[in-house]
Short mmCIF file of C-alpha atoms in Angstrom, two decimals:
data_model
loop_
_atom_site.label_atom_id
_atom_site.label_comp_id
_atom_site.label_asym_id
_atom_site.label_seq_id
_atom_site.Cartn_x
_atom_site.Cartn_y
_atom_site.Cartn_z
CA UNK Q 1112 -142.77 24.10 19.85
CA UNK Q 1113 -143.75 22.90 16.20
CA UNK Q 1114 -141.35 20.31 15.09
CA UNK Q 1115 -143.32 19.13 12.19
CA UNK Q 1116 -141.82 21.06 9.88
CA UNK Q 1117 -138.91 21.48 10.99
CA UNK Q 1118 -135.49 20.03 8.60
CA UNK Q 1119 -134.43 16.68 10.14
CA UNK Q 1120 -130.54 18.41 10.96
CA UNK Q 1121 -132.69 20.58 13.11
CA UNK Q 1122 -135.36 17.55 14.79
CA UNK Q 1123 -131.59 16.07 15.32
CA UNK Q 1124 -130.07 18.66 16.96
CA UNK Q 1125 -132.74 19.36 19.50
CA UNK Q 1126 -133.08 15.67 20.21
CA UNK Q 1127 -129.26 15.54 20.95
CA UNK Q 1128 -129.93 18.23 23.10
CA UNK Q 1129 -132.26 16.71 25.41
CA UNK Q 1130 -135.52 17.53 23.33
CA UNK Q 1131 -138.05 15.41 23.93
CA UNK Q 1132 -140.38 16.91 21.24
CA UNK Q 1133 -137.86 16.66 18.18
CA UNK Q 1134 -137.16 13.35 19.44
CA UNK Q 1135 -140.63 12.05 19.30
CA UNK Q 1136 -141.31 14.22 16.09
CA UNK Q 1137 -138.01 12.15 14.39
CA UNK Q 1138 -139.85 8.82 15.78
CA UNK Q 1139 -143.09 9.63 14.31
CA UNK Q 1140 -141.30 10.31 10.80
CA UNK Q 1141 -139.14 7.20 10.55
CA UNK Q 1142 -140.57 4.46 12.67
CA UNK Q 1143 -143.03 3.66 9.78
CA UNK Q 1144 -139.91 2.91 7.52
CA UNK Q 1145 -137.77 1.37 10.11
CA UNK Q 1146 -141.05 -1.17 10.70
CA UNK Q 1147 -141.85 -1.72 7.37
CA UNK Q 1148 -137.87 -2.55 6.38
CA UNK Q 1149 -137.69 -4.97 9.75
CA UNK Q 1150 -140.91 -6.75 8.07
CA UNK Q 1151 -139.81 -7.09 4.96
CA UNK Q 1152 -136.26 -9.02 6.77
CA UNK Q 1153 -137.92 -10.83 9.45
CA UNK Q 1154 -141.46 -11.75 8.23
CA UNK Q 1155 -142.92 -11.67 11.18
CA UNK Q 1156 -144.76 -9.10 12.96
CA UNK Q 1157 -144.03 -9.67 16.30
CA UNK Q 1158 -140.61 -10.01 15.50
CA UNK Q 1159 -140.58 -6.21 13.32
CA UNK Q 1160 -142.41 -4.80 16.20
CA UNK Q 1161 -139.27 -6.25 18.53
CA UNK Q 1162 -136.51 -5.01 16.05
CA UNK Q 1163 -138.70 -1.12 16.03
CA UNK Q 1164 -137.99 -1.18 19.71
CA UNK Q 1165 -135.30 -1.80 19.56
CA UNK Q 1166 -134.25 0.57 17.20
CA UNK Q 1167 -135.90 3.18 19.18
CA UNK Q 1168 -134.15 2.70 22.46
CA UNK Q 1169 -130.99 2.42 20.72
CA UNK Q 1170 -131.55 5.66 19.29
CA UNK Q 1171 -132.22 7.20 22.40
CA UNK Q 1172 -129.90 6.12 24.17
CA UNK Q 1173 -126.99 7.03 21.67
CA UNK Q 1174 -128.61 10.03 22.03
CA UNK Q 1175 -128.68 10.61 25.60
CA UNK Q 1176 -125.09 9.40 25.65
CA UNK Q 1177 -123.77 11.52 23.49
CA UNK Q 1178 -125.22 14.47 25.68
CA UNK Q 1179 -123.33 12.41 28.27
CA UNK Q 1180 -119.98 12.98 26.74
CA UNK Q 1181 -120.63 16.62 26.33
CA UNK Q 1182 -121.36 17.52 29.91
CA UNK Q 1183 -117.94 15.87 31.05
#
């Protein structure tokens, strides 16, 4: 599937859904900002690179949850 240009209420959607293309696609797009932001707070590399991590698993894992709560 081509998520590249797909809207990011789509990329969402998919990766709620278990889509492990949108969700990469959605990482690709943001995890430049989300490092670049931590940076600018934390000053440290290593530390950014941490907070991007974490970021990302949280993200995941809200979104796996939330697929979760819709199976029950």
């Amino acid at each position: 599937m081509e998520t590249q240009s797909l809207p990011e209420r789509t990329l969402v959607a998919k990766a709620q859904a278990g889509n492990d293309e949108a969700f990469t696609e959605l990482v690709r797009r943001h995890s430049g900002q989300v490092y670049g932001l931590s940076l600018n707070m934390l000053r440290h590399r290593e530390d950014a690179e941490d907070n991007l991590q974490n970021v990302l698993v949280k993200a995941f894992t809200t979104s796996t949850a939330s697929r979760g709560s819709e199976r029950l």
